[in-house]
Amino acid sequence: MSSELIINSSRDKSRIGLLKDKKLVEFHQESDETKFNVGDIYVGKVKKINKSLNAAFIDIGFEKDAFLHYLDLGPQFLSLKSFVKNARGKGKVSYDSSKKLDDINKFGKINEVLTKGDEILIQVVKEPISTKGPRVTTELSLAGRYLILVSFSETINVSKKITKREERMRLINLIKSIRPKNFGVIVRTVAENKSVSELDKDLQSLTSIWKEGVKKIKKAKVGEKIIGEENKATSLLRDILNSSFDNIVIDDKELHKEVKSYVKKFEPKKEKIVKLYSSPAPIFEVYGIEKQLQDLFGETVPISNGGYVIIQHTEALHAIDVNSGKTSKAANQEESALKVNLDAASTIARQLRLRDIGGIIVIDFIDLKKTSNKRKLFEAMKKAMAEDRSKHTILPLSKFCLMQITRQRVRQELKMTKEDADLDQEGTEAADKIEKKIEHLFVKQNEKNLNLVVHPYLYSYFTIGVLSRQYKWFIKYRRWVKIEKDINIGLKDYVFLDSNRQIIQTKK
């Protein structure tokens, strides 16, 4: 199975599509405004202690305080707390020479180790979702390509997916010889059969990142980030890059250099697959991603043979209904229902990854009477979700052919309506009309300055790439059109403003 990573980068946003055999299986969006990403480390301040929840609320600069449960403190919390207190005090403090204190009581209370006003280091483990602030931990870790570095720990753990006893012992002995003081190490699956030099190189890179972050602790303000995750593209590659990858295409020169450098560092044989896209046609249209987004993001999603699934979100859970639609009739109803359900299982598994749907998911499959067919469907769903990197649990079908799934939710669910994704039809028609209006305003009305307010997707459509439509307007008219995005404006609507922010022309 071939894998391709297609990256579209504009001035303030990156869109990343992961294709498996040309089919979109993961979609990520990252904007300059994105904050509190999973893995980021901040200086936080205890705002409130809640004894009944055995948790604390931490101020890290977000509108909602972060949630820190006692079980997320980590056994060596007192060592970290002492180090941060000394580091933010007078004089120089070395992490390497910091003393390790006793582990906290596994069944203790939050008020025994934290008080209001304490300043600590925290790491985001779940991004802000809906009305909730981030969820955080004080068991700090840095993820590399082969290893994960854990602060104030001495343990060495090897991924359970590395099953050969000889290889596990080899890796443990190697890490023992290179492990820095006051750090624990988790060996990732991709470290299997890697040399000590490759592992040491990754370890040195992580310790360097830690040391640079530690330097900032003394003067950092509450809510300031001291260690940030890599950009979404490289962090995604860190987790998924393998021998099946045969294409990484990027339409931004700087990001292309960054990704190429990362691949060269860890997988030098794969350096040639990182390519710079230079065609004027939008990269997502050329690789068919825009069309797939149009078809896949909506309440109703088609499946093969004429069936479809309906995905609905409630406050408590996601409900997914499987319908046969106009499917061709098989020899009998049971066989027909099984065929539709099996097709739906692969579609649903793909949708969960694409939209990053988490929490409780209940799927209402078409009724099956035979226990053997229910077992087939259960196994098919497990197989379809085998490549899902988020932790999940799948329960067998109930008497009423309902399947329950829990899937780890660490970031906001990606939501996109049909109208949002439909740039191939309505969007391009609206874009053509806007370009004619620009020509009229510059040529006929001799306007000197124009500000254009449009829907975010038209904003991306006009600003994508080095030779964007916006830049082409500048070349043609020798005047710059400043483009602004407004989520509240319709896909077909637009507003033209002059330099004094007065409306020249509008369509609403």
Coordinates of C-alpha atoms in Angstrom, one line a residue:
M1 CA 0.0 0.0 0.0
S2 CA 1.6 3.3 -1.1
S3 CA 1.4 6.4 1.1
E4 CA 1.6 10.0 0.0
L5 CA 1.7 13.2 2.2
I6 CA 0.4 16.3 0.4
I7 CA 1.0 19.6 2.1
N8 CA -0.6 22.9 1.0
S9 CA 0.8 26.0 2.8
S10 CA -0.5 29.5 2.6
R11 CA 0.4 32.6 4.5
D12 CA -1.4 31.8 7.7
K13 CA -2.5 28.1 7.3
S14 CA -1.2 24.7 6.4
R15 CA -3.4 21.8 5.2
I16 CA -2.1 18.3 5.2
G17 CA -3.6 15.3 3.5
L18 CA -2.4 11.7 4.0
L19 CA -3.3 9.5 1.1
K20 CA -3.2 5.7 1.1
D21 CA -3.5 4.3 -2.5
K22 CA -4.8 7.8 -3.6
K23 CA -7.6 7.7 -1.0
L24 CA -7.6 10.4 1.7
V25 CA -7.3 8.8 5.2
E26 CA -6.2 11.7 7.4
F27 CA -6.7 15.5 7.0
H28 CA -5.1 18.1 9.3
Q29 CA -5.3 21.9 9.4
E30 CA -2.8 24.1 11.2
S31 CA -3.0 27.9 11.4
D32 CA -0.7 30.5 12.8
E33 CA -3.4 31.2 15.5
T34 CA -3.3 27.6 16.8
K35 CA -2.2 27.4 20.4
F36 CA -1.9 24.8 23.1
N37 CA -1.0 21.9 20.8
V38 CA -0.5 18.5 22.3
G39 CA 3.1 18.2 23.5
D40 CA 3.7 22.0 24.2
I41 CA 5.2 22.8 27.6
Y42 CA 4.2 25.9 29.5
V43 CA 4.9 27.7 32.7
G44 CA 1.6 27.5 34.6
K45 CA 0.2 28.9 37.9
V46 CA -2.2 27.0 40.2
K47 CA -5.4 29.0 40.1
K48 CA -7.7 26.8 42.1
I49 CA -7.6 23.5 44.0
N50 CA -10.7 21.3 43.8
K51 CA -10.6 18.6 46.5
S52 CA -13.7 16.8 45.3
L53 CA -12.2 16.2 41.9
N54 CA -8.7 15.7 43.3
A55 CA -7.5 18.1 40.7
A56 CA -6.2 21.6 40.2
F57 CA -7.0 24.3 37.6
I58 CA -3.9 25.9 36.1
D59 CA -3.6 29.3 34.4
I60 CA -1.6 28.9 31.2
G61 CA -2.9 32.0 29.4
F62 CA -5.9 30.4 27.9
E63 CA -9.4 31.8 28.5
K64 CA -10.3 28.6 30.3
D65 CA -8.0 27.2 32.9
A66 CA -6.2 23.9 32.2
F67 CA -7.3 20.8 34.1
L68 CA -4.6 18.9 36.0
H69 CA -5.7 15.7 37.8
Y70 CA -3.7 14.2 40.7
L71 CA -3.1 11.0 38.6
D72 CA -1.5 13.2 35.9
L73 CA 1.2 14.6 38.2
G74 CA 3.5 11.7 37.7
P75 CA 5.4 9.9 40.5
Q76 CA 8.4 12.4 40.4
F77 CA 6.2 15.5 40.7
L78 CA 8.0 16.8 43.9
S79 CA 11.4 16.7 42.1
L80 CA 10.0 18.7 39.2
K81 CA 8.3 21.2 41.5
S82 CA 11.5 21.7 43.5
F83 CA 13.5 22.2 40.3
V84 CA 11.1 24.8 38.9
K85 CA 11.1 26.7 42.2
N86 CA 14.9 26.8 42.3
A87 CA 15.2 27.6 38.6
R88 CA 12.8 30.6 39.0
G89 CA 14.7 31.8 42.1
K90 CA 18.1 33.4 42.4
G91 CA 21.3 31.9 41.2
K92 CA 22.0 29.2 38.5
V93 CA 20.4 25.8 38.7
S94 CA 21.5 22.8 36.7
Y95 CA 19.0 20.1 35.7
D96 CA 21.6 17.4 35.6
S97 CA 22.6 18.1 39.3
S98 CA 19.0 18.4 40.5
K99 CA 18.2 16.1 43.4
K100 CA 15.5 13.5 43.0
L101 CA 13.0 13.5 45.8
D102 CA 10.7 10.7 46.9
D103 CA 7.8 9.6 44.7
I104 CA 4.4 11.0 45.6
N105 CA 1.8 8.8 47.1
K106 CA -0.1 7.0 44.3
F107 CA -3.4 7.4 46.3
G108 CA -2.7 10.9 47.7
K109 CA -4.6 14.1 47.5
I110 CA -3.9 17.1 45.3
N111 CA -3.9 19.6 48.2
E112 CA -1.0 17.7 49.8
V113 CA 1.4 18.5 47.0
L114 CA 0.0 21.7 45.5
T115 CA -1.3 25.0 46.8
K116 CA -2.9 28.0 45.1
G117 CA -0.3 30.3 43.6
D118 CA 2.3 27.5 42.9
E119 CA 4.2 27.9 39.6
I120 CA 4.9 24.7 37.8
L121 CA 5.8 23.3 34.4
I122 CA 2.9 21.6 32.6
Q123 CA 2.5 19.8 29.2
V124 CA -0.6 19.8 27.1
V125 CA -2.0 16.2 26.6
K126 CA -5.4 17.3 25.3
E127 CA -6.2 20.4 23.3
P128 CA -9.1 22.8 24.3
I129 CA -12.3 21.3 23.1
S130 CA -15.7 23.1 23.0
T131 CA -16.1 24.8 26.4
K132 CA -13.3 22.9 28.1
G133 CA -9.8 24.2 28.6
P134 CA -6.7 22.0 27.9
R135 CA -5.9 18.9 29.9
V136 CA -2.4 18.9 31.1
T137 CA 0.2 16.7 32.9
T138 CA 3.4 17.4 34.9
E139 CA 5.0 14.2 33.7
L140 CA 6.9 15.9 31.0
S141 CA 8.2 14.1 27.9
L142 CA 9.8 14.9 24.6
A143 CA 9.0 12.7 21.6
G144 CA 11.7 12.0 19.0
R145 CA 11.8 9.8 15.9
Y146 CA 13.1 6.7 17.8
L147 CA 12.9 7.6 21.5
I148 CA 10.8 9.5 24.0
L149 CA 12.6 11.4 26.8
V150 CA 10.9 11.5 30.2
S151 CA 12.0 14.0 32.8
F152 CA 13.0 13.0 36.4
S153 CA 12.7 9.3 35.6
E154 CA 15.2 6.4 35.5
T155 CA 13.1 3.8 33.8
I156 CA 13.8 2.3 30.4
N157 CA 10.7 0.9 28.5
V158 CA 10.6 -0.7 25.1
S159 CA 7.5 -0.6 22.8
K160 CA 5.4 -3.8 23.1
K161 CA 5.3 -4.0 19.3
I162 CA 9.0 -5.0 19.4
T163 CA 8.4 -8.6 20.3
K164 CA 11.8 -10.3 19.8
R165 CA 13.4 -10.9 23.2
E166 CA 17.0 -10.5 21.8
E167 CA 16.1 -7.1 20.2
R168 CA 14.4 -5.8 23.3
M169 CA 17.4 -6.7 25.5
R170 CA 19.8 -5.1 22.9
L171 CA 17.9 -1.9 22.9
I172 CA 17.7 -1.8 26.8
N173 CA 21.4 -2.3 27.1
L174 CA 22.1 0.4 24.4
I175 CA 19.9 2.9 26.2
K176 CA 21.5 2.1 29.5
S177 CA 24.9 3.1 28.1
I178 CA 23.7 6.5 26.7
R179 CA 20.8 7.6 28.9
P180 CA 21.5 11.0 30.4
K181 CA 21.1 11.7 34.1
N182 CA 17.6 12.4 35.5
F183 CA 15.9 11.1 32.3
G184 CA 13.9 8.0 31.6
V185 CA 13.6 6.7 28.0
I186 CA 10.8 5.0 26.1
V187 CA 12.0 3.2 23.0
R188 CA 9.6 3.5 20.1
T189 CA 8.7 0.8 17.6
V190 CA 10.7 2.4 14.7
A191 CA 13.9 2.0 16.8
E192 CA 13.9 -1.7 16.0
N193 CA 17.3 -2.8 14.5
K194 CA 18.6 0.8 14.6
S195 CA 22.3 1.3 15.5
V196 CA 23.5 3.0 18.7
S197 CA 24.7 6.0 16.7
E198 CA 21.2 6.6 15.3
L199 CA 19.6 6.3 18.7
D200 CA 22.3 8.5 20.3
K201 CA 21.8 11.1 17.7
D202 CA 18.0 11.3 18.4
L203 CA 18.7 11.3 22.2
Q204 CA 21.2 14.2 21.8
S205 CA 18.7 16.2 19.8
L206 CA 16.0 15.7 22.5
T207 CA 18.3 16.7 25.4
S208 CA 19.4 19.8 23.4
I209 CA 15.7 20.8 23.1
W210 CA 15.2 20.2 26.8
K211 CA 18.3 22.3 27.8
E212 CA 17.2 25.2 25.6
G213 CA 13.7 25.1 27.2
V214 CA 15.1 25.0 30.7
K215 CA 17.1 28.2 30.1
K216 CA 13.8 30.0 29.6
I217 CA 12.3 29.0 32.9
K218 CA 13.9 31.7 35.0
K219 CA 12.5 34.7 33.1
A220 CA 9.4 33.1 31.6
K221 CA 6.0 34.6 32.5
V222 CA 3.0 32.5 33.5
G223 CA 1.4 31.2 30.3
E224 CA 4.6 31.4 28.3
K225 CA 5.6 28.4 26.2
I226 CA 9.1 27.2 26.8
I227 CA 9.1 24.1 24.6
G228 CA 6.9 23.8 21.5
E229 CA 6.0 20.9 19.3
E230 CA 7.5 20.8 15.8
N231 CA 5.2 21.9 13.0
K232 CA 2.4 19.6 12.1
A233 CA 4.1 18.2 9.0
T234 CA 7.3 17.1 10.7
S235 CA 5.5 15.8 13.9
L236 CA 3.2 13.8 11.6
L237 CA 6.1 12.3 9.7
R238 CA 7.8 11.5 13.0
D239 CA 5.0 9.2 13.8
I240 CA 4.0 7.7 10.5
L241 CA 7.0 7.8 8.1
N242 CA 7.9 4.3 7.0
S243 CA 9.1 2.2 4.0
S244 CA 5.6 2.4 2.3
F245 CA 6.0 6.2 1.7
D246 CA 6.7 7.0 -1.9
N247 CA 5.8 10.7 -2.1
I248 CA 5.9 13.8 0.0
V249 CA 4.8 16.9 -2.0
I250 CA 4.9 20.4 -0.6
D251 CA 4.0 23.7 -2.3
D252 CA 6.0 26.0 0.0
K253 CA 9.8 26.4 -0.3
E254 CA 10.6 27.0 3.4
L255 CA 8.5 24.1 4.6
H256 CA 9.9 21.9 1.8
K257 CA 13.5 22.6 3.1
E258 CA 12.4 21.9 6.6
V259 CA 10.7 18.6 5.8
K260 CA 13.5 17.5 3.5
S261 CA 16.1 18.2 6.2
Y262 CA 14.0 16.1 8.7
V263 CA 13.7 13.1 6.3
K264 CA 17.4 13.3 5.4
K265 CA 18.3 13.2 9.1
F266 CA 16.2 10.1 10.0
E267 CA 15.5 8.3 6.7
P268 CA 18.3 9.4 4.3
K269 CA 17.2 6.8 1.7
K270 CA 13.8 8.6 1.5
E271 CA 15.2 12.1 0.9
K272 CA 14.4 11.9 -2.8
I273 CA 10.6 11.4 -2.2
V274 CA 10.3 15.0 -0.8
K275 CA 9.4 17.2 -3.7
L276 CA 8.6 20.8 -4.2
Y277 CA 5.4 21.5 -6.0
S278 CA 5.7 24.5 -8.4
S279 CA 2.7 24.3 -10.7
P280 CA 0.2 27.3 -10.6
A281 CA -2.7 24.8 -10.2
P282 CA -3.7 24.3 -6.6
I283 CA -2.0 21.3 -5.2
F284 CA -5.1 19.9 -3.5
E285 CA -7.0 20.0 -6.7
V286 CA -4.3 18.3 -8.7
Y287 CA -4.0 15.4 -6.2
G288 CA -7.8 15.1 -6.0
I289 CA -8.0 16.0 -2.3
E290 CA -10.4 19.0 -2.7
K291 CA -12.8 16.7 -4.5
Q292 CA -12.5 14.0 -1.8
L293 CA -13.1 16.7 0.9
Q294 CA -16.2 17.8 -0.9
D295 CA -17.5 14.2 -1.0
L296 CA -16.5 13.1 2.5
F297 CA -17.2 16.0 4.8
G298 CA -20.9 16.2 5.4
E299 CA -23.7 14.7 7.5
T300 CA -24.4 12.1 4.8
V301 CA -21.4 10.1 3.4
P302 CA -21.8 7.7 0.5
I303 CA -20.5 4.2 0.6
S304 CA -20.0 1.8 -2.3
N305 CA -22.9 0.1 -4.1
G306 CA -25.4 2.9 -3.3
G307 CA -25.5 2.8 0.5
Y308 CA -24.7 5.7 2.8
V309 CA -24.0 6.5 6.4
I310 CA -25.4 9.5 8.4
I311 CA -23.0 11.0 11.0
Q312 CA -24.6 13.2 13.8
H313 CA -23.0 14.8 16.8
T314 CA -24.7 15.3 20.1
E315 CA -23.4 16.7 23.4
A316 CA -22.8 13.2 24.8
L317 CA -21.8 11.1 21.8
H318 CA -21.6 10.6 18.0
A319 CA -24.4 8.6 16.4
I320 CA -23.8 6.9 13.1
D321 CA -26.6 5.3 11.1
V322 CA -26.0 2.8 8.3
N323 CA -28.5 2.8 5.4
S324 CA -28.7 0.5 2.4
G325 CA -30.0 3.1 0.0
K326 CA -30.3 1.8 -3.5
T327 CA -28.0 -1.2 -3.1
S328 CA -28.5 -4.1 -5.4
K329 CA -30.4 -6.9 -3.7
A330 CA -28.3 -10.0 -2.9
A331 CA -29.7 -13.6 -2.8
N332 CA -31.3 -12.8 0.6
Q333 CA -31.8 -10.0 3.0
E334 CA -29.2 -11.2 5.5
E335 CA -26.5 -11.4 2.8
S336 CA -27.4 -8.0 1.4
A337 CA -27.3 -6.4 4.9
L338 CA -23.9 -8.0 5.7
K339 CA -22.5 -6.6 2.4
V340 CA -23.7 -3.1 3.1
N341 CA -22.5 -3.3 6.7
L342 CA -19.0 -4.5 5.7
D343 CA -18.7 -1.6 3.2
A344 CA -19.9 0.8 5.9
A345 CA -17.3 -0.4 8.4
S346 CA -14.4 0.6 6.3
T347 CA -16.0 4.0 5.4
I348 CA -16.8 4.7 9.1
A349 CA -13.2 3.8 10.2
R350 CA -11.9 6.2 7.5
Q351 CA -14.3 9.0 8.7
L352 CA -13.2 8.7 12.3
R353 CA -9.6 9.3 11.3
L354 CA -10.4 12.0 8.8
R355 CA -12.6 14.1 11.2
D356 CA -10.6 13.0 14.3
I357 CA -13.9 12.1 16.0
G358 CA -13.4 11.1 19.6
G359 CA -15.4 10.1 22.7
I360 CA -18.3 7.7 22.5
I361 CA -19.4 6.5 19.1
V362 CA -22.6 4.4 18.6
I363 CA -23.1 2.8 15.2
D364 CA -26.5 1.6 14.2
F365 CA -25.8 -1.1 11.6
I366 CA -28.5 -2.8 9.5
D367 CA -29.9 -5.7 11.5
L368 CA -28.2 -9.0 11.2
K369 CA -29.7 -12.2 12.6
K370 CA -26.8 -14.7 12.4
T371 CA -24.2 -14.6 15.1
S372 CA -21.5 -15.6 12.6
N373 CA -22.3 -12.5 10.5
K374 CA -22.2 -10.2 13.6
R375 CA -18.8 -11.7 14.4
K376 CA -17.6 -11.1 10.8
L377 CA -18.7 -7.4 11.0
F378 CA -16.9 -7.0 14.4
E379 CA -13.7 -8.4 13.0
A380 CA -14.0 -6.3 9.9
M381 CA -14.3 -3.1 12.0
K382 CA -11.3 -4.1 14.1
K383 CA -9.3 -4.6 10.9
A384 CA -10.4 -1.3 9.4
M385 CA -9.3 0.6 12.5
A386 CA -6.0 -1.3 13.0
E387 CA -4.0 1.6 11.4
D388 CA -5.8 4.3 13.5
R389 CA -3.1 5.9 15.7
S390 CA -5.6 7.1 18.3
K391 CA -6.3 4.7 21.2
H392 CA -9.7 3.1 20.7
T393 CA -11.9 0.3 22.1
I394 CA -14.4 -1.6 20.0
L395 CA -17.2 -3.7 21.5
P396 CA -19.0 -6.5 19.8
L397 CA -22.5 -5.9 18.3
S398 CA -25.4 -5.9 20.7
K399 CA -28.7 -7.8 20.3
F400 CA -30.0 -4.8 18.3
C401 CA -27.0 -4.6 16.0
L402 CA -25.5 -1.6 17.7
M403 CA -21.7 -1.2 18.0
Q404 CA -20.1 0.9 20.6
I405 CA -16.6 2.5 20.1
T406 CA -14.6 4.7 22.3
R407 CA -11.8 6.7 20.6
Q408 CA -9.3 8.9 22.2
R409 CA -10.0 12.6 21.7
V410 CA -7.0 14.9 22.1
R411 CA -8.0 17.8 19.8
Q412 CA -11.0 19.6 18.4
E413 CA -13.0 17.5 16.0
L414 CA -12.6 18.7 12.4
K415 CA -15.9 19.9 11.1
M416 CA -16.6 20.9 7.5
T417 CA -19.9 21.3 5.8
K418 CA -20.7 20.5 2.2
E419 CA -20.8 24.2 1.5
D420 CA -17.4 24.8 3.0
A421 CA -15.7 22.1 1.0
D422 CA -17.5 22.7 -2.3
L423 CA -14.8 24.8 -4.0
D424 CA -15.1 22.9 -7.3
Q425 CA -18.5 24.3 -8.1
E426 CA -20.0 27.2 -6.1
G427 CA -16.6 28.4 -4.9
T428 CA -15.0 28.7 -8.3
E429 CA -18.1 30.3 -9.7
A430 CA -18.0 32.9 -6.9
A431 CA -14.2 33.4 -7.4
D432 CA -14.7 34.1 -11.1
K433 CA -17.4 36.8 -10.3
I434 CA -15.1 38.4 -7.8
E435 CA -12.2 38.6 -10.3
K436 CA -14.5 40.3 -12.8
K437 CA -15.5 42.8 -10.1
I438 CA -11.8 43.5 -9.3
E439 CA -11.1 44.2 -13.0
H440 CA -14.1 46.6 -13.1
L441 CA -13.2 48.4 -9.9
F442 CA -9.5 48.9 -11.0
V443 CA -10.0 49.6 -14.7
K444 CA -13.4 51.3 -14.9
Q445 CA -13.7 53.0 -11.6
N446 CA -9.9 53.5 -11.1
E447 CA -9.9 52.5 -7.5
K448 CA -6.4 52.8 -5.9
N449 CA -6.8 50.5 -3.0
L450 CA -9.1 47.5 -2.4
N451 CA -9.9 45.4 0.7
L452 CA -11.7 42.2 -0.1
V453 CA -13.7 40.3 2.6
V454 CA -14.6 36.7 1.8
H455 CA -15.3 33.3 3.3
P456 CA -12.2 31.5 4.7
Y457 CA -12.2 28.9 1.9
L458 CA -12.2 31.6 -0.8
Y459 CA -9.5 33.3 1.1
S460 CA -7.4 30.2 0.8
Y461 CA -8.4 29.8 -2.9
F462 CA -7.1 33.3 -3.7
T463 CA -3.9 33.2 -1.5
I464 CA -2.6 29.6 -2.1
G465 CA 1.0 29.3 -3.4
V466 CA 3.8 31.6 -4.4
L467 CA 2.0 32.5 -7.7
S468 CA -1.3 33.0 -6.0
R469 CA -4.3 34.6 -7.7
Q470 CA -3.8 37.6 -5.3
Y471 CA -0.2 38.0 -6.6
K472 CA -1.3 37.6 -10.2
W473 CA -3.8 40.5 -9.7
F474 CA -0.9 42.6 -8.5
I475 CA 1.2 41.8 -11.6
K476 CA -1.8 42.6 -13.9
Y477 CA -3.1 45.8 -12.2
R478 CA 0.0 47.0 -10.3
R479 CA -2.2 47.4 -7.3
W480 CA -2.5 45.2 -4.2
V481 CA -5.8 43.7 -3.1
K482 CA -5.7 43.0 0.7
I483 CA -7.9 40.0 1.4
E484 CA -9.6 39.3 4.8
K485 CA -11.5 36.2 5.8
D486 CA -14.8 36.2 7.7
I487 CA -16.3 32.9 8.9
N488 CA -19.7 34.5 9.1
I489 CA -19.9 35.4 5.4
G490 CA -21.4 33.0 2.9
L491 CA -19.3 31.1 0.4
K492 CA -20.7 33.1 -2.5
D493 CA -20.7 36.5 -0.7
Y494 CA -18.1 39.2 -0.7
V495 CA -17.5 42.8 0.4
F496 CA -15.2 45.3 -1.2
L497 CA -13.8 48.2 1.0
D498 CA -11.7 51.2 0.2
S499 CA -8.7 52.4 2.2
N500 CA -11.0 54.2 4.7
R501 CA -12.9 50.9 5.3
Q502 CA -16.0 52.3 3.4
I503 CA -18.0 49.8 1.5
I504 CA -17.6 50.1 -2.3
Q505 CA -19.5 47.0 -3.4
T506 CA -21.1 44.1 -1.6
K507 CA -23.0 40.8 -2.3
K508 CA -24.7 39.4 0.7

